[in-house]
């Protein structure tokens, strides 16, 4: 009797799993259209984007080709991190590819004029070449003032992006704004500061007691940095073009 009930339960579970696998998501056509759009915007093939998102070789192409009918929010969020967009955009519940970061929204001069927000001035570090390992120093002799009415964090500072390691999320020559006081979460983007005070822009994959696992978006394979070599993780709260 017990074995029979267990078998029936397993059959029901398998049936539900099969139904979920074969039942198309209601927004599937929107998902397919917007994945294709973001691939074109990023200049990536479906295979390249899938590999960079750590989703295998065919994830994006399986959706586009109708072989995967019910993609999950979790996997679409991973793909979105590579294609500079949010999962809600794929589902059609968000009109623009990416919502503004928490403290750095797109410039809208009419709103700024109406609310008369005072401009905040923060340090801006102009970055030249990186070291062979991708890290770089924040040199005081390459520091200038950067002013924007859209920055409210008193401890924030800005740096120019030195390479395309984090493209398409952050491209060379853009400015990223860093807030040392804001917490860094798994999957977020941060400035990784080593004990020698050299830094690098990376996506934070995991934070454990003995290591920090980070990722570049345009290379394969995650990188483990011993916790003893990491002085701080400082959250990136937004980016914009340098004007």
CSV table of C-alpha atoms in Angstrom, one decimal:
chain,number,residue,atom,x,y,z
A,1,UNK,CA,0.0,0.0,0.0
A,2,UNK,CA,2.8,2.5,1.0
A,3,UNK,CA,4.8,1.7,-2.1
A,4,UNK,CA,1.7,2.1,-4.3
A,5,UNK,CA,1.0,5.6,-2.8
A,6,UNK,CA,4.6,6.6,-3.3
A,7,UNK,CA,4.5,5.4,-6.9
A,8,UNK,CA,1.3,7.4,-7.6
A,9,UNK,CA,2.9,10.5,-6.0
A,10,UNK,CA,5.9,10.1,-8.2
A,11,UNK,CA,3.8,9.7,-11.3
A,12,UNK,CA,1.8,12.9,-10.4
A,13,UNK,CA,5.1,14.8,-9.9
A,14,UNK,CA,6.4,13.6,-13.2
A,15,UNK,CA,3.2,14.6,-14.9
A,16,UNK,CA,3.2,18.1,-13.4
A,17,UNK,CA,6.9,18.5,-14.5
A,18,UNK,CA,6.1,17.3,-18.0
A,19,UNK,CA,3.1,19.6,-18.2
A,20,UNK,CA,5.2,22.6,-17.1
A,21,UNK,CA,7.9,21.7,-19.6
A,22,UNK,CA,5.6,21.4,-22.6
A,23,UNK,CA,3.1,24.2,-21.7
A,24,UNK,CA,4.1,27.5,-23.3
A,25,UNK,CA,4.5,30.5,-21.1
A,26,UNK,CA,1.7,33.1,-21.8
A,27,UNK,CA,4.3,35.7,-22.7
A,28,UNK,CA,6.5,33.4,-24.8
A,29,UNK,CA,6.3,35.4,-28.0
A,30,UNK,CA,7.2,38.6,-26.2
A,31,UNK,CA,10.1,36.8,-24.5
A,32,UNK,CA,11.4,35.6,-27.9
A,33,UNK,CA,11.0,39.0,-29.5
A,34,UNK,CA,12.8,40.8,-26.8
A,35,UNK,CA,15.6,38.3,-26.4
A,36,UNK,CA,16.3,38.6,-30.2
A,37,UNK,CA,16.2,42.4,-29.8
A,38,UNK,CA,18.7,42.5,-26.9
A,39,UNK,CA,21.0,40.0,-28.7
A,40,UNK,CA,21.1,42.3,-31.7
A,41,UNK,CA,21.7,45.4,-29.5
A,42,UNK,CA,24.6,43.6,-27.7
A,43,UNK,CA,26.1,42.2,-30.9
A,44,UNK,CA,26.0,38.7,-29.5
A,45,UNK,CA,24.8,35.4,-30.8
A,46,UNK,CA,22.4,33.3,-28.8
A,47,UNK,CA,25.2,30.9,-28.0
A,48,UNK,CA,27.6,33.6,-26.9
A,49,UNK,CA,25.1,35.1,-24.5
A,50,UNK,CA,24.1,31.7,-23.1
A,51,UNK,CA,27.7,30.8,-22.3
A,52,UNK,CA,28.4,34.2,-20.7
A,53,UNK,CA,25.3,33.8,-18.6
A,54,UNK,CA,26.4,30.3,-17.5
A,55,UNK,CA,23.3,28.8,-18.9
A,56,UNK,CA,24.9,26.3,-21.3
A,57,UNK,CA,25.4,26.5,-25.0
A,58,UNK,CA,21.9,26.6,-26.3
A,59,UNK,CA,19.6,28.3,-23.7
A,60,UNK,CA,18.8,31.4,-25.8
A,61,UNK,CA,18.6,29.6,-29.1
A,62,UNK,CA,16.3,26.9,-27.6
A,63,UNK,CA,13.8,29.7,-26.6
A,64,UNK,CA,14.1,31.4,-29.9
A,65,UNK,CA,13.6,28.2,-31.8
A,66,UNK,CA,10.6,27.1,-29.8
A,67,UNK,CA,12.4,24.1,-28.1
A,68,UNK,CA,12.1,25.7,-24.7
A,69,UNK,CA,8.6,26.9,-24.0
A,70,UNK,CA,8.5,28.0,-20.3
A,71,UNK,CA,11.7,29.8,-19.3
A,72,UNK,CA,12.0,30.8,-15.6
A,73,UNK,CA,12.5,34.2,-14.1
A,74,UNK,CA,15.8,33.1,-12.6
A,75,UNK,CA,17.3,32.0,-15.9
A,76,UNK,CA,16.0,35.0,-17.8
A,77,UNK,CA,17.5,37.3,-15.1
A,78,UNK,CA,20.9,35.6,-15.7
A,79,UNK,CA,20.5,36.2,-19.4
A,80,UNK,CA,19.4,39.7,-18.8
A,81,UNK,CA,22.6,40.5,-16.8
A,82,UNK,CA,24.6,39.7,-20.0
A,83,UNK,CA,22.2,41.6,-22.3
A,84,UNK,CA,21.9,44.7,-20.1
A,85,UNK,CA,18.3,44.3,-19.3
A,86,UNK,CA,15.9,43.1,-16.5
A,87,UNK,CA,13.8,39.9,-16.5
A,88,UNK,CA,10.6,41.9,-16.4
A,89,UNK,CA,11.5,43.4,-19.8
A,90,UNK,CA,11.6,39.9,-21.3
A,91,UNK,CA,8.2,39.1,-19.7
A,92,UNK,CA,6.7,42.4,-21.2
A,93,UNK,CA,5.8,43.9,-17.8
A,94,UNK,CA,8.5,46.5,-18.1
A,95,UNK,CA,8.6,48.9,-21.0
A,96,UNK,CA,12.3,49.8,-21.0
A,97,UNK,CA,15.2,47.3,-21.1
A,98,UNK,CA,16.6,48.4,-17.7
A,99,UNK,CA,15.1,50.4,-14.8
A,100,UNK,CA,17.3,53.1,-13.3
A,101,UNK,CA,19.7,52.1,-10.6
A,102,UNK,CA,18.7,53.0,-7.1
A,103,UNK,CA,20.4,56.4,-6.9
A,104,UNK,CA,21.2,57.2,-10.5
A,105,UNK,CA,18.3,57.6,-12.8
A,106,UNK,CA,18.4,58.7,-16.5
A,107,UNK,CA,18.7,62.5,-16.8
A,108,UNK,CA,15.3,64.2,-17.2
A,109,UNK,CA,16.0,68.0,-17.2
A,110,UNK,CA,12.4,69.0,-16.8
A,111,UNK,CA,12.1,67.1,-13.5
A,112,UNK,CA,15.4,68.4,-12.2
A,113,UNK,CA,14.4,71.9,-13.0
A,114,UNK,CA,11.0,71.6,-11.4
A,115,UNK,CA,12.3,70.0,-8.1
A,116,UNK,CA,15.5,72.1,-8.0
A,117,UNK,CA,17.6,69.3,-6.7
A,118,UNK,CA,21.1,70.6,-5.7
A,119,UNK,CA,24.0,69.1,-7.6
A,120,UNK,CA,26.3,66.9,-5.6
A,121,UNK,CA,30.0,66.9,-6.3
A,122,UNK,CA,32.0,63.7,-5.9
A,123,UNK,CA,35.5,62.6,-6.8
A,124,UNK,CA,36.0,61.2,-10.3
A,125,UNK,CA,39.0,59.0,-11.0
A,126,UNK,CA,40.1,58.8,-14.6
A,127,UNK,CA,41.4,55.3,-15.2
A,128,UNK,CA,44.1,54.5,-17.7
A,129,UNK,CA,45.4,51.0,-18.5
A,130,UNK,CA,44.7,48.2,-16.2
A,131,UNK,CA,47.3,45.8,-14.7
A,132,UNK,CA,47.7,42.4,-16.4
A,133,UNK,CA,45.3,40.9,-13.9
A,134,UNK,CA,42.6,43.5,-14.7
A,135,UNK,CA,43.0,45.5,-11.5
A,136,UNK,CA,43.9,49.2,-11.4
A,137,UNK,CA,44.8,51.9,-8.9
A,138,UNK,CA,42.8,55.0,-8.0
A,139,UNK,CA,45.5,57.6,-8.3
A,140,UNK,CA,45.0,61.0,-6.7
A,141,UNK,CA,46.8,62.8,-9.5
A,142,UNK,CA,44.1,61.5,-11.9
A,143,UNK,CA,41.2,62.7,-9.7
A,144,UNK,CA,38.8,65.5,-10.6
A,145,UNK,CA,35.4,66.7,-9.5
A,146,UNK,CA,32.2,65.3,-10.9
A,147,UNK,CA,28.9,67.0,-10.4
A,148,UNK,CA,25.4,65.7,-10.9
A,149,UNK,CA,22.0,66.6,-9.5
A,150,UNK,CA,21.1,62.9,-9.6
A,151,UNK,CA,23.6,61.7,-6.9
A,152,UNK,CA,22.7,62.0,-3.3
A,153,UNK,CA,25.1,59.6,-1.6
A,154,UNK,CA,27.6,61.7,0.4
A,155,UNK,CA,30.3,58.9,0.4
A,156,UNK,CA,30.0,58.1,-3.3
A,157,UNK,CA,32.8,58.5,-5.9
A,158,UNK,CA,33.0,57.8,-9.6
A,159,UNK,CA,35.5,56.1,-11.9
A,160,UNK,CA,35.7,55.8,-15.7
A,161,UNK,CA,35.4,52.3,-16.9
A,162,UNK,CA,38.9,51.2,-18.2
A,163,UNK,CA,37.9,48.3,-20.4
A,164,UNK,CA,35.1,46.2,-21.8
A,165,UNK,CA,35.4,43.4,-19.3
A,166,UNK,CA,31.9,44.2,-18.0
A,167,UNK,CA,30.3,44.9,-21.4
A,168,UNK,CA,27.5,45.2,-22.3
A,169,UNK,CA,26.6,46.3,-18.7
A,170,UNK,CA,29.4,48.8,-18.4
A,171,UNK,CA,31.4,49.9,-21.5
A,172,UNK,CA,34.8,51.5,-21.7
A,173,UNK,CA,34.7,55.2,-21.2
A,174,UNK,CA,31.4,55.3,-19.2
A,175,UNK,CA,31.3,56.5,-15.6
A,176,UNK,CA,30.2,54.2,-12.8
A,177,UNK,CA,29.2,55.6,-9.4
A,178,UNK,CA,30.3,53.7,-6.4
A,179,UNK,CA,28.9,53.8,-2.8
A,180,UNK,CA,31.1,52.1,-0.2
A,181,UNK,CA,28.3,52.2,2.4
A,182,UNK,CA,25.7,50.3,0.5
A,183,UNK,CA,25.6,46.5,0.9
A,184,UNK,CA,26.7,44.2,-2.0
A,185,UNK,CA,24.5,41.3,-2.8
A,186,UNK,CA,25.0,38.1,-4.8
A,187,UNK,CA,24.6,38.8,-8.5
A,188,UNK,CA,25.2,42.5,-8.0
A,189,UNK,CA,28.0,44.6,-9.4
A,190,UNK,CA,30.7,46.1,-7.2
A,191,UNK,CA,34.2,47.5,-7.1
A,192,UNK,CA,36.4,44.7,-5.6
A,193,UNK,CA,39.1,46.4,-3.5
A,194,UNK,CA,42.2,44.2,-2.8
A,195,UNK,CA,44.4,44.6,0.3
A,196,UNK,CA,46.9,46.6,-1.8
A,197,UNK,CA,44.1,49.0,-2.7
A,198,UNK,CA,44.0,48.1,-6.4
A,199,UNK,CA,40.4,47.7,-7.6
A,200,UNK,CA,38.4,46.1,-10.4
A,201,UNK,CA,34.8,46.3,-11.6
A,202,UNK,CA,33.2,42.8,-11.3
A,203,UNK,CA,29.9,41.0,-10.9
A,204,UNK,CA,29.7,39.3,-7.5
A,205,UNK,CA,28.7,35.7,-7.9
A,206,UNK,CA,29.1,34.4,-4.3
A,207,UNK,CA,30.5,35.6,-1.0
A,208,UNK,CA,31.8,32.9,1.3
A,209,UNK,CA,33.9,32.7,4.4
A,210,UNK,CA,37.1,31.8,2.5
A,211,UNK,CA,36.7,33.4,-1.0
A,212,UNK,CA,34.8,35.9,-3.2
A,213,UNK,CA,33.8,34.5,-6.6
A,214,UNK,CA,33.6,37.2,-9.3
A,215,UNK,CA,32.7,37.3,-12.9
A,216,UNK,CA,33.6,39.3,-16.0
A,217,UNK,CA,30.7,39.4,-18.5
A,218,UNK,CA,32.7,39.0,-21.6
A,219,UNK,CA,34.9,36.1,-20.6
A,220,UNK,CA,34.2,32.5,-19.7
A,221,UNK,CA,34.7,31.1,-16.2
A,222,UNK,CA,34.3,32.6,-12.8
A,223,UNK,CA,37.3,33.7,-10.7
A,224,UNK,CA,37.9,32.9,-7.1
A,225,UNK,CA,39.7,35.5,-5.0
A,226,UNK,CA,40.8,34.5,-1.5
A,227,UNK,CA,38.9,36.4,1.1
A,228,UNK,CA,42.2,37.3,2.7
A,229,UNK,CA,43.1,39.3,-0.4
A,230,UNK,CA,39.9,41.3,-0.5
A,231,UNK,CA,39.8,44.5,1.6
A,232,UNK,CA,36.3,45.6,0.6
A,233,UNK,CA,33.4,45.2,-1.8
A,234,UNK,CA,31.9,48.6,-2.7
A,235,UNK,CA,28.6,48.6,-4.5
A,236,UNK,CA,28.1,50.2,-7.9
A,237,UNK,CA,24.8,52.2,-7.8
A,238,UNK,CA,24.6,53.5,-11.3
A,239,UNK,CA,26.4,54.4,-14.5
A,240,UNK,CA,26.2,57.1,-17.2
A,241,UNK,CA,28.1,58.6,-20.1
A,242,UNK,CA,30.8,61.1,-19.2
A,243,UNK,CA,29.7,64.6,-20.4
